[in-house]
PDB file of C-alpha atoms in Angstrom:
ATOM      1  CA  UNK U   1     -13.898  45.104 -14.616  1.00 48.00           C
ATOM      2  CA  UNK U   2     -14.350  41.535 -13.374  1.00 52.00           C
ATOM      3  CA  UNK U   3     -18.035  40.758 -12.805  1.00 56.00           C
ATOM      4  CA  UNK U   4     -18.238  37.204 -11.351  1.00 55.00           C
ATOM      5  CA  UNK U   5     -21.679  36.287 -12.693  1.00 58.00           C
ATOM      6  CA  UNK U   6     -20.620  37.343 -16.215  1.00 63.00           C
ATOM      7  CA  UNK U   7     -17.421  35.269 -16.111  1.00 74.00           C
ATOM      8  CA  UNK U   8     -18.117  32.445 -18.562  1.00 82.00           C
ATOM      9  CA  UNK U   9     -14.659  30.872 -18.466  1.00 90.00           C
ATOM     10  CA  UNK U  10     -14.639  27.074 -17.922  1.00 95.00           C
ATOM     11  CA  UNK U  11     -14.369  26.274 -14.217  1.00 97.00           C
ATOM     12  CA  UNK U  12     -12.588  23.248 -12.749  1.00 98.00           C
ATOM     13  CA  UNK U  13     -12.557  22.412  -9.031  1.00 98.00           C
ATOM     14  CA  UNK U  14      -9.175  21.231  -7.745  1.00 98.00           C
ATOM     15  CA  UNK U  15      -9.197  19.077  -4.596  1.00 98.00           C
ATOM     16  CA  UNK U  16      -5.847  18.218  -3.035  1.00 97.00           C
ATOM     17  CA  UNK U  17      -5.697  14.769  -1.393  1.00 97.00           C
ATOM     18  CA  UNK U  18      -2.372  14.530   0.424  1.00 95.00           C
ATOM     19  CA  UNK U  19      -0.851  12.292   3.062  1.00 94.00           C
ATOM     20  CA  UNK U  20      -1.450   8.858   4.501  1.00 94.00           C
ATOM     21  CA  UNK U  21      -4.980   7.446   4.557  1.00 95.00           C
ATOM     22  CA  UNK U  22      -6.258   6.772   8.077  1.00 93.00           C
ATOM     23  CA  UNK U  23      -9.427   7.115  10.131  1.00 88.00           C
ATOM     24  CA  UNK U  24      -7.530   9.397  12.521  1.00 78.00           C
ATOM     25  CA  UNK U  25      -4.883  11.289  10.535  1.00 64.00           C
ATOM     26  CA  UNK U  26      -1.928  12.775  12.402  1.00 60.00           C
ATOM     27  CA  UNK U  27      -1.375  16.455  13.045  1.00 56.00           C
ATOM     28  CA  UNK U  28       0.343  16.763   9.674  1.00 57.00           C
ATOM     29  CA  UNK U  29      -2.971  16.028   7.980  1.00 69.00           C
ATOM     30  CA  UNK U  30      -4.014  13.086   5.858  1.00 90.00           C
ATOM     31  CA  UNK U  31      -6.958  11.548   4.066  1.00 95.00           C
ATOM     32  CA  UNK U  32     -10.094  10.135   5.665  1.00 95.00           C
ATOM     33  CA  UNK U  33     -13.787  10.245   4.904  1.00 96.00           C
ATOM     34  CA  UNK U  34     -14.405  12.524   7.906  1.00 95.00           C
ATOM     35  CA  UNK U  35     -11.781  15.041   6.748  1.00 93.00           C
ATOM     36  CA  UNK U  36     -12.123  14.673   2.986  1.00 96.00           C
ATOM     37  CA  UNK U  37     -15.857  14.093   2.539  1.00 97.00           C
ATOM     38  CA  UNK U  38     -16.908  17.701   3.319  1.00 96.00           C
ATOM     39  CA  UNK U  39     -14.203  19.034   0.983  1.00 97.00           C
ATOM     40  CA  UNK U  40     -15.469  16.820  -1.839  1.00 98.00           C
ATOM     41  CA  UNK U  41     -19.038  17.933  -1.140  1.00 98.00           C
ATOM     42  CA  UNK U  42     -18.010  21.592  -1.472  1.00 97.00           C
ATOM     43  CA  UNK U  43     -16.017  20.959  -4.631  1.00 98.00           C
ATOM     44  CA  UNK U  44     -18.788  19.114  -6.460  1.00 98.00           C
ATOM     45  CA  UNK U  45     -21.282  21.699  -5.222  1.00 97.00           C
ATOM     46  CA  UNK U  46     -19.642  24.618  -7.038  1.00 97.00           C
ATOM     47  CA  UNK U  47     -21.714  26.211  -9.785  1.00 95.00           C
ATOM     48  CA  UNK U  48     -20.986  25.946 -13.527  1.00 95.00           C
ATOM     49  CA  UNK U  49     -18.254  23.343 -13.174  1.00 97.00           C
ATOM     50  CA  UNK U  50     -16.782  21.573 -16.186  1.00 97.00           C
ATOM     51  CA  UNK U  51     -14.917  18.937 -14.148  1.00 98.00           C
ATOM     52  CA  UNK U  52     -13.407  18.048 -10.787  1.00 98.00           C
ATOM     53  CA  UNK U  53      -9.660  17.376 -10.593  1.00 98.00           C
ATOM     54  CA  UNK U  54      -8.073  15.402  -7.743  1.00 98.00           C
ATOM     55  CA  UNK U  55      -4.424  16.215  -7.029  1.00 98.00           C
ATOM     56  CA  UNK U  56      -3.290  12.990  -5.320  1.00 98.00           C
ATOM     57  CA  UNK U  57      -0.141  12.668  -3.274  1.00 96.00           C
ATOM     58  CA  UNK U  58      -0.486   9.617  -1.004  1.00 96.00           C
ATOM     59  CA  UNK U  59       1.505   6.474  -0.128  1.00 95.00           C
ATOM     60  CA  UNK U  60      -1.682   4.662   0.928  1.00 94.00           C
ATOM     61  CA  UNK U  61      -3.060   3.512   4.254  1.00 93.00           C
ATOM     62  CA  UNK U  62      -6.410   2.232   5.477  1.00 94.00           C
ATOM     63  CA  UNK U  63      -8.273   0.124   2.883  1.00 95.00           C
ATOM     64  CA  UNK U  64     -11.590   1.023   4.532  1.00 96.00           C
ATOM     65  CA  UNK U  65     -10.998   4.783   4.344  1.00 96.00           C
ATOM     66  CA  UNK U  66      -9.695   4.404   0.778  1.00 97.00           C
ATOM     67  CA  UNK U  67     -12.897   2.617  -0.210  1.00 97.00           C
ATOM     68  CA  UNK U  68     -15.134   5.138   1.576  1.00 98.00           C
ATOM     69  CA  UNK U  69     -13.465   8.164  -0.007  1.00 98.00           C
ATOM     70  CA  UNK U  70     -13.528   6.545  -3.461  1.00 98.00           C
ATOM     71  CA  UNK U  71     -17.222   5.702  -3.048  1.00 98.00           C
ATOM     72  CA  UNK U  72     -18.000   9.319  -2.077  1.00 98.00           C
ATOM     73  CA  UNK U  73     -16.187  10.555  -5.198  1.00 98.00           C
ATOM     74  CA  UNK U  74     -18.164   8.209  -7.452  1.00 98.00           C
ATOM     75  CA  UNK U  75     -21.493   9.086  -5.845  1.00 98.00           C
ATOM     76  CA  UNK U  76     -20.923  12.820  -6.257  1.00 98.00           C
ATOM     77  CA  UNK U  77     -19.649  12.424  -9.824  1.00 98.00           C
ATOM     78  CA  UNK U  78     -22.761  10.499 -10.813  1.00 98.00           C
ATOM     79  CA  UNK U  79     -25.132  12.873  -9.004  1.00 98.00           C
ATOM     80  CA  UNK U  80     -23.581  15.991 -10.556  1.00 97.00           C
ATOM     81  CA  UNK U  81     -22.756  14.304 -13.887  1.00 98.00           C
ATOM     82  CA  UNK U  82     -19.217  15.676 -13.816  1.00 98.00           C
ATOM     83  CA  UNK U  83     -16.021  14.076 -15.146  1.00 98.00           C
ATOM     84  CA  UNK U  84     -13.342  13.423 -12.530  1.00 98.00           C
ATOM     85  CA  UNK U  85      -9.643  13.486 -13.378  1.00 98.00           C
ATOM     86  CA  UNK U  86      -6.974  12.227 -10.960  1.00 98.00           C
ATOM     87  CA  UNK U  87      -3.662  14.071 -11.299  1.00 98.00           C
ATOM     88  CA  UNK U  88      -0.934  12.108  -9.508  1.00 98.00           C
ATOM     89  CA  UNK U  89       1.935  14.087  -7.996  1.00 97.00           C
ATOM     90  CA  UNK U  90       4.608  12.217  -5.968  1.00 96.00           C
ATOM     91  CA  UNK U  91       2.548   9.063  -5.533  1.00 97.00           C
ATOM     92  CA  UNK U  92      -0.806   7.355  -5.809  1.00 97.00           C
ATOM     93  CA  UNK U  93       0.239   4.077  -4.239  1.00 97.00           C
ATOM     94  CA  UNK U  94      -1.781   1.361  -2.520  1.00 96.00           C
ATOM     95  CA  UNK U  95      -4.805   3.171  -1.026  1.00 97.00           C
ATOM     96  CA  UNK U  96      -3.771   6.289  -2.928  1.00 97.00           C
ATOM     97  CA  UNK U  97      -4.161   4.360  -6.168  1.00 98.00           C
ATOM     98  CA  UNK U  98      -7.494   2.957  -4.921  1.00 98.00           C
ATOM     99  CA  UNK U  99      -8.743   6.555  -4.646  1.00 98.00           C
ATOM    100  CA  UNK U 100      -7.212   7.511  -8.007  1.00 98.00           C
ATOM    101  CA  UNK U 101      -9.257   4.756  -9.652  1.00 98.00           C
ATOM    102  CA  UNK U 102     -12.423   6.576  -8.578  1.00 98.00           C
ATOM    103  CA  UNK U 103     -11.585   9.104 -11.304  1.00 98.00           C
ATOM    104  CA  UNK U 104     -12.642   8.652 -14.908  1.00 98.00           C
ATOM    105  CA  UNK U 105      -9.051   9.188 -16.062  1.00 98.00           C
ATOM    106  CA  UNK U 106      -5.643   9.245 -14.380  1.00 98.00           C
ATOM    107  CA  UNK U 107      -2.847  11.652 -15.324  1.00 98.00           C
ATOM    108  CA  UNK U 108       0.649  11.332 -13.861  1.00 98.00           C
ATOM    109  CA  UNK U 109       4.069  12.930 -13.976  1.00 98.00           C
ATOM    110  CA  UNK U 110       6.749  10.742 -15.593  1.00 98.00           C
ATOM    111  CA  UNK U 111       8.384  10.380 -12.175  1.00 96.00           C
ATOM    112  CA  UNK U 112       5.196   9.788 -10.148  1.00 97.00           C
ATOM    113  CA  UNK U 113       4.854   6.452  -8.333  1.00 97.00           C
ATOM    114  CA  UNK U 114       1.689   4.453  -9.085  1.00 98.00           C
ATOM    115  CA  UNK U 115       0.459   0.983  -8.215  1.00 97.00           C
ATOM    116  CA  UNK U 116       1.325  -1.018  -5.113  1.00 96.00           C
ATOM    117  CA  UNK U 117      -1.915  -2.957  -5.554  1.00 96.00           C
ATOM    118  CA  UNK U 118      -1.522  -5.132  -2.505  1.00 92.00           C
ATOM    119  CA  UNK U 119      -2.236  -5.324   1.220  1.00 89.00           C
ATOM    120  CA  UNK U 120       0.276  -5.290   4.063  1.00 84.00           C
ATOM    121  CA  UNK U 121       0.153  -5.985   7.795  1.00 81.00           C
ATOM    122  CA  UNK U 122       3.046  -5.399  10.170  1.00 74.00           C
ATOM    123  CA  UNK U 123       3.649  -5.625  13.884  1.00 69.00           C
ATOM    124  CA  UNK U 124       6.119  -6.595  16.597  1.00 73.00           C
ATOM    125  CA  UNK U 125       6.548  -9.487  18.987  1.00 71.00           C
ATOM    126  CA  UNK U 126       7.446  -8.526  22.567  1.00 71.00           C
ATOM    127  CA  UNK U 127       7.231 -11.865  24.369  1.00 69.00           C
ATOM    128  CA  UNK U 128      11.034 -12.098  24.765  1.00 73.00           C
ATOM    129  CA  UNK U 129      11.251  -8.586  26.210  1.00 72.00           C
ATOM    130  CA  UNK U 130       8.670  -9.439  28.885  1.00 66.00           C
ATOM    131  CA  UNK U 131      10.634 -12.517  29.912  1.00 71.00           C
ATOM    132  CA  UNK U 132      13.886 -10.551  30.239  1.00 78.00           C
ATOM    133  CA  UNK U 133      12.130  -7.908  32.325  1.00 76.00           C
ATOM    134  CA  UNK U 134      10.595 -10.524  34.576  1.00 76.00           C
ATOM    135  CA  UNK U 135       7.071  -9.329  33.741  1.00 76.00           C
ATOM    136  CA  UNK U 136       4.173 -11.760  33.796  1.00 74.00           C
ATOM    137  CA  UNK U 137       1.287 -10.829  31.513  1.00 74.00           C
ATOM    138  CA  UNK U 138      -2.161 -12.021  32.503  1.00 73.00           C
ATOM    139  CA  UNK U 139      -4.730 -12.339  29.733  1.00 73.00           C
ATOM    140  CA  UNK U 140      -8.129 -13.981  29.778  1.00 78.00           C
ATOM    141  CA  UNK U 141     -10.569 -14.160  26.886  1.00 80.00           C
ATOM    142  CA  UNK U 142     -14.043 -15.450  26.122  1.00 82.00           C
ATOM    143  CA  UNK U 143     -13.749 -16.713  22.567  1.00 77.00           C
ATOM    144  CA  UNK U 144     -10.893 -18.858  21.333  1.00 73.00           C
ATOM    145  CA  UNK U 145      -9.660 -16.338  18.742  1.00 74.00           C
ATOM    146  CA  UNK U 146     -10.143 -13.121  20.690  1.00 75.00           C
ATOM    147  CA  UNK U 147      -6.403 -12.721  21.360  1.00 73.00           C
ATOM    148  CA  UNK U 148      -5.523 -13.077  17.660  1.00 72.00           C
ATOM    149  CA  UNK U 149      -2.018 -11.777  16.820  1.00 67.00           C
ATOM    150  CA  UNK U 150      -1.299 -10.689  20.390  1.00 73.00           C
ATOM    151  CA  UNK U 151       2.172  -9.042  20.289  1.00 76.00           C
ATOM    152  CA  UNK U 152       3.019 -10.379  23.763  1.00 71.00           C
ATOM    153  CA  UNK U 153       2.878 -14.065  22.825  1.00 75.00           C
ATOM    154  CA  UNK U 154       4.550 -16.066  20.032  1.00 75.00           C
ATOM    155  CA  UNK U 155       2.753 -16.088  16.694  1.00 77.00           C
ATOM    156  CA  UNK U 156       0.980 -19.400  16.104  1.00 81.00           C
ATOM    157  CA  UNK U 157       0.438 -21.170  12.761  1.00 84.00           C
ATOM    158  CA  UNK U 158      -3.282 -20.607  13.251  1.00 83.00           C
ATOM    159  CA  UNK U 159      -2.754 -16.852  13.625  1.00 79.00           C
ATOM    160  CA  UNK U 160      -0.549 -16.742  10.519  1.00 84.00           C
ATOM    161  CA  UNK U 161      -3.146 -18.659   8.482  1.00 88.00           C
ATOM    162  CA  UNK U 162      -5.993 -16.456   9.681  1.00 86.00           C
ATOM    163  CA  UNK U 163      -4.062 -13.274   8.903  1.00 85.00           C
ATOM    164  CA  UNK U 164      -3.139 -14.626   5.482  1.00 90.00           C
ATOM    165  CA  UNK U 165      -6.802 -15.280   4.689  1.00 91.00           C
ATOM    166  CA  UNK U 166      -7.755 -11.781   5.828  1.00 91.00           C
ATOM    167  CA  UNK U 167      -5.085 -10.153   3.658  1.00 91.00           C
ATOM    168  CA  UNK U 168      -6.114 -12.235   0.634  1.00 94.00           C
ATOM    169  CA  UNK U 169      -9.742 -11.197   1.080  1.00 95.00           C
ATOM    170  CA  UNK U 170      -8.793  -7.513   1.239  1.00 94.00           C
ATOM    171  CA  UNK U 171      -6.479  -7.938  -1.744  1.00 95.00           C
ATOM    172  CA  UNK U 172      -9.386  -9.453  -3.661  1.00 95.00           C
ATOM    173  CA  UNK U 173     -11.491  -6.357  -2.981  1.00 96.00           C
ATOM    174  CA  UNK U 174      -8.654  -4.130  -4.220  1.00 96.00           C
ATOM    175  CA  UNK U 175      -8.146  -6.179  -7.395  1.00 97.00           C
ATOM    176  CA  UNK U 176     -11.868  -6.198  -8.148  1.00 97.00           C
ATOM    177  CA  UNK U 177     -12.085  -2.409  -7.748  1.00 97.00           C
ATOM    178  CA  UNK U 178      -9.121  -1.707 -10.034  1.00 98.00           C
ATOM    179  CA  UNK U 179     -10.418  -4.161 -12.632  1.00 97.00           C
ATOM    180  CA  UNK U 180     -13.892  -2.630 -12.544  1.00 97.00           C
ATOM    181  CA  UNK U 181     -12.624   0.934 -12.880  1.00 97.00           C
ATOM    182  CA  UNK U 182      -9.758   0.454 -15.348  1.00 97.00           C
ATOM    183  CA  UNK U 183     -11.218  -2.484 -17.297  1.00 93.00           C
ATOM    184  CA  UNK U 184      -9.886  -2.917 -20.821  1.00 95.00           C
ATOM    185  CA  UNK U 185      -7.393  -0.096 -20.298  1.00 97.00           C
ATOM    186  CA  UNK U 186      -5.173  -2.461 -18.283  1.00 97.00           C
ATOM    187  CA  UNK U 187      -2.460  -3.673 -20.635  1.00 97.00           C
ATOM    188  CA  UNK U 188      -0.832  -6.397 -18.543  1.00 95.00           C
ATOM    189  CA  UNK U 189      -2.170  -9.603 -16.946  1.00 94.00           C
ATOM    190  CA  UNK U 190      -3.345  -9.554 -13.313  1.00 93.00           C
ATOM    191  CA  UNK U 191      -0.371 -11.629 -12.153  1.00 93.00           C
ATOM    192  CA  UNK U 192       1.904  -8.797 -13.300  1.00 96.00           C
ATOM    193  CA  UNK U 193      -0.141  -5.851 -11.997  1.00 96.00           C
ATOM    194  CA  UNK U 194      -1.559  -7.064  -8.682  1.00 96.00           C
ATOM    195  CA  UNK U 195       1.608  -8.162  -6.876  1.00 96.00           C
ATOM    196  CA  UNK U 196       2.095  -5.007  -4.788  1.00 95.00           C
ATOM    197  CA  UNK U 197       4.761  -3.708  -7.178  1.00 96.00           C
ATOM    198  CA  UNK U 198       4.757  -0.018  -8.142  1.00 96.00           C
ATOM    199  CA  UNK U 199       6.025   1.837 -11.208  1.00 97.00           C
ATOM    200  CA  UNK U 200       7.005   5.366 -12.327  1.00 98.00           C
ATOM    201  CA  UNK U 201       4.419   7.353 -14.254  1.00 98.00           C
ATOM    202  CA  UNK U 202       5.678   6.681 -17.760  1.00 98.00           C
ATOM    203  CA  UNK U 203       5.704   2.936 -17.196  1.00 98.00           C
ATOM    204  CA  UNK U 204       2.307   3.127 -15.469  1.00 98.00           C
ATOM    205  CA  UNK U 205       0.848   4.637 -18.650  1.00 98.00           C
ATOM    206  CA  UNK U 206       2.324   1.789 -20.705  1.00 98.00           C
ATOM    207  CA  UNK U 207       0.736  -0.738 -18.320  1.00 98.00           C
ATOM    208  CA  UNK U 208      -2.654   0.997 -18.413  1.00 98.00           C
ATOM    209  CA  UNK U 209      -2.562   2.055 -14.761  1.00 98.00           C
ATOM    210  CA  UNK U 210      -2.703   5.677 -15.955  1.00 98.00           C
ATOM    211  CA  UNK U 211      -4.022   7.278 -19.128  1.00 98.00           C
ATOM    212  CA  UNK U 212      -1.433   9.917 -19.982  1.00 97.00           C
ATOM    213  CA  UNK U 213       1.425  12.024 -18.667  1.00 98.00           C
ATOM    214  CA  UNK U 214       0.770  15.537 -17.426  1.00 97.00           C
ATOM    215  CA  UNK U 215      -0.212  17.700 -14.474  1.00 97.00           C
ATOM    216  CA  UNK U 216      -3.368  19.404 -13.250  1.00 97.00           C
ATOM    217  CA  UNK U 217      -2.808  22.819 -14.845  1.00 97.00           C
ATOM    218  CA  UNK U 218      -1.665  21.410 -18.170  1.00 97.00           C
ATOM    219  CA  UNK U 219      -4.477  18.860 -18.299  1.00 98.00           C
ATOM    220  CA  UNK U 220      -7.090  21.515 -17.539  1.00 97.00           C
ATOM    221  CA  UNK U 221      -5.816  23.689 -20.396  1.00 97.00           C
ATOM    222  CA  UNK U 222      -5.633  20.718 -22.756  1.00 97.00           C
ATOM    223  CA  UNK U 223      -9.268  19.885 -22.074  1.00 97.00           C
ATOM    224  CA  UNK U 224     -10.875  23.287 -21.651  1.00 97.00           C
ATOM    225  CA  UNK U 225      -8.543  25.843 -23.235  1.00 96.00           C
ATOM    226  CA  UNK U 226      -6.180  28.510 -21.966  1.00 96.00           C
ATOM    227  CA  UNK U 227      -8.944  30.487 -20.267  1.00 96.00           C
ATOM    228  CA  UNK U 228      -9.856  27.652 -17.885  1.00 97.00           C
ATOM    229  CA  UNK U 229     -10.066  28.637 -14.229  1.00 96.00           C
ATOM    230  CA  UNK U 230      -8.771  26.178 -11.618  1.00 97.00           C
ATOM    231  CA  UNK U 231     -10.563  26.666  -8.297  1.00 97.00           C
ATOM    232  CA  UNK U 232      -8.718  25.133  -5.306  1.00 97.00           C
ATOM    233  CA  UNK U 233     -11.082  23.665  -2.722  1.00 96.00           C
ATOM    234  CA  UNK U 234      -9.654  22.779   0.677  1.00 86.00           C
ATOM    235  CA  UNK U 235     -10.671  22.019   4.213  1.00 63.00           C
ATOM    236  CA  UNK U 236     -10.731  24.366   7.211  1.00 54.00           C
ATOM    237  CA  UNK U 237      -7.405  25.654   8.497  1.00 54.00           C
ATOM    238  CA  UNK U 238      -6.054  23.850  11.577  1.00 51.00           C
ATOM    239  CA  UNK U 239      -6.127  25.734  14.856  1.00 47.00           C
ATOM    240  CA  UNK U 240      -3.175  27.901  15.863  1.00 46.00           C
ATOM    241  CA  UNK U 241      -2.242  25.432  18.628  1.00 46.00           C
ATOM    242  CA  UNK U 242      -2.235  22.564  16.145  1.00 50.00           C
ATOM    243  CA  UNK U 243      -0.037  24.526  13.733  1.00 47.00           C
ATOM    244  CA  UNK U 244       2.409  25.518  16.490  1.00 49.00           C
ATOM    245  CA  UNK U 245       2.540  22.088  18.168  1.00 51.00           C
ATOM    246  CA  UNK U 246       2.293  19.487  15.386  1.00 50.00           C
ATOM    247  CA  UNK U 247       3.702  16.738  17.619  1.00 48.00           C
ATOM    248  CA  UNK U 248       1.439  17.410  20.588  1.00 52.00           C
ATOM    249  CA  UNK U 249       0.281  13.840  21.253  1.00 54.00           C
ATOM    250  CA  UNK U 250       1.773  10.374  21.245  1.00 52.00           C
ATOM    251  CA  UNK U 251      -0.947   9.303  18.795  1.00 55.00           C
ATOM    252  CA  UNK U 252       0.073  12.069  16.377  1.00 59.00           C
ATOM    253  CA  UNK U 253       3.727  11.053  16.713  1.00 59.00           C
ATOM    254  CA  UNK U 254       2.873   7.414  15.987  1.00 59.00           C
ATOM    255  CA  UNK U 255       0.811   8.469  12.956  1.00 63.00           C
ATOM    256  CA  UNK U 256       3.763  10.508  11.688  1.00 64.00           C
ATOM    257  CA  UNK U 257       6.121   7.530  12.097  1.00 65.00           C
ATOM    258  CA  UNK U 258       3.701   5.226  10.255  1.00 67.00           C
ATOM    259  CA  UNK U 259       3.302   7.730   7.422  1.00 68.00           C
ATOM    260  CA  UNK U 260       7.082   8.109   7.143  1.00 68.00           C
ATOM    261  CA  UNK U 261       7.365   4.313   6.893  1.00 69.00           C
ATOM    262  CA  UNK U 262       4.719   4.223   4.145  1.00 69.00           C
ATOM    263  CA  UNK U 263       6.621   6.791   2.085  1.00 66.00           C
ATOM    264  CA  UNK U 264       9.887   4.945   2.731  1.00 71.00           C
ATOM    265  CA  UNK U 265       8.465   1.759   1.215  1.00 70.00           C
ATOM    266  CA  UNK U 266       8.171   3.719  -2.036  1.00 68.00           C
ATOM    267  CA  UNK U 267      11.735   4.999  -1.800  1.00 64.00           C
ATOM    268  CA  UNK U 268      10.476   8.563  -1.168  1.00 57.00           C
TER     269      UNK U 268
END
């Protein structure tokens, strides 16, 4: 007979963080503070926990959402005094690695992709297309830099310099976070680790970007014994309409294309 309140087996919450990181994830799901925060709250709120495991599978995305989710993880870990272990699956790259660094330790599969500690901005220039179509665009601003990086006019040296400064500032925040969380465990100089390059799991362990090879189930047993109980904690199920029509909106389609591009940059 299984009597829940007499079950003294070690308990570990398992939170799955999958997909691109964005304030408004697509219909396929994703990671954001709005979507992920309540799940983390439920996981850390479980009784008699020994640890919280994060199963991470993300190519990255919004630096703001990455920072917010990581901050929520650290706040809950400190409030509940629980160790947090990140278990990387396919990838913890860019913003995915930012979130992984919120854990006390990082475990990865030998073939996982980790790193990509950099910042990227991409866009298109359509000024030639407007000319060929015979379309005149009318734009007025109050503020000399309000039309920064407008895709319908040629990029200026001033725009390029301003964007470069912005990316460097964001990259500095990323580097500072990784350095603060990984500290002396990093086994290569910053100029080798913080270029935006990524590595497979085995090499990431050698570089100090991860602590050991493994997976969530194996790591839980290694730490807490064969009787450990992994408790999956997830968010609410999407509506039937959302499950049947995953490409319902243009915004969802664009989010799916952007996520596919993020995975493609990792070769996945």
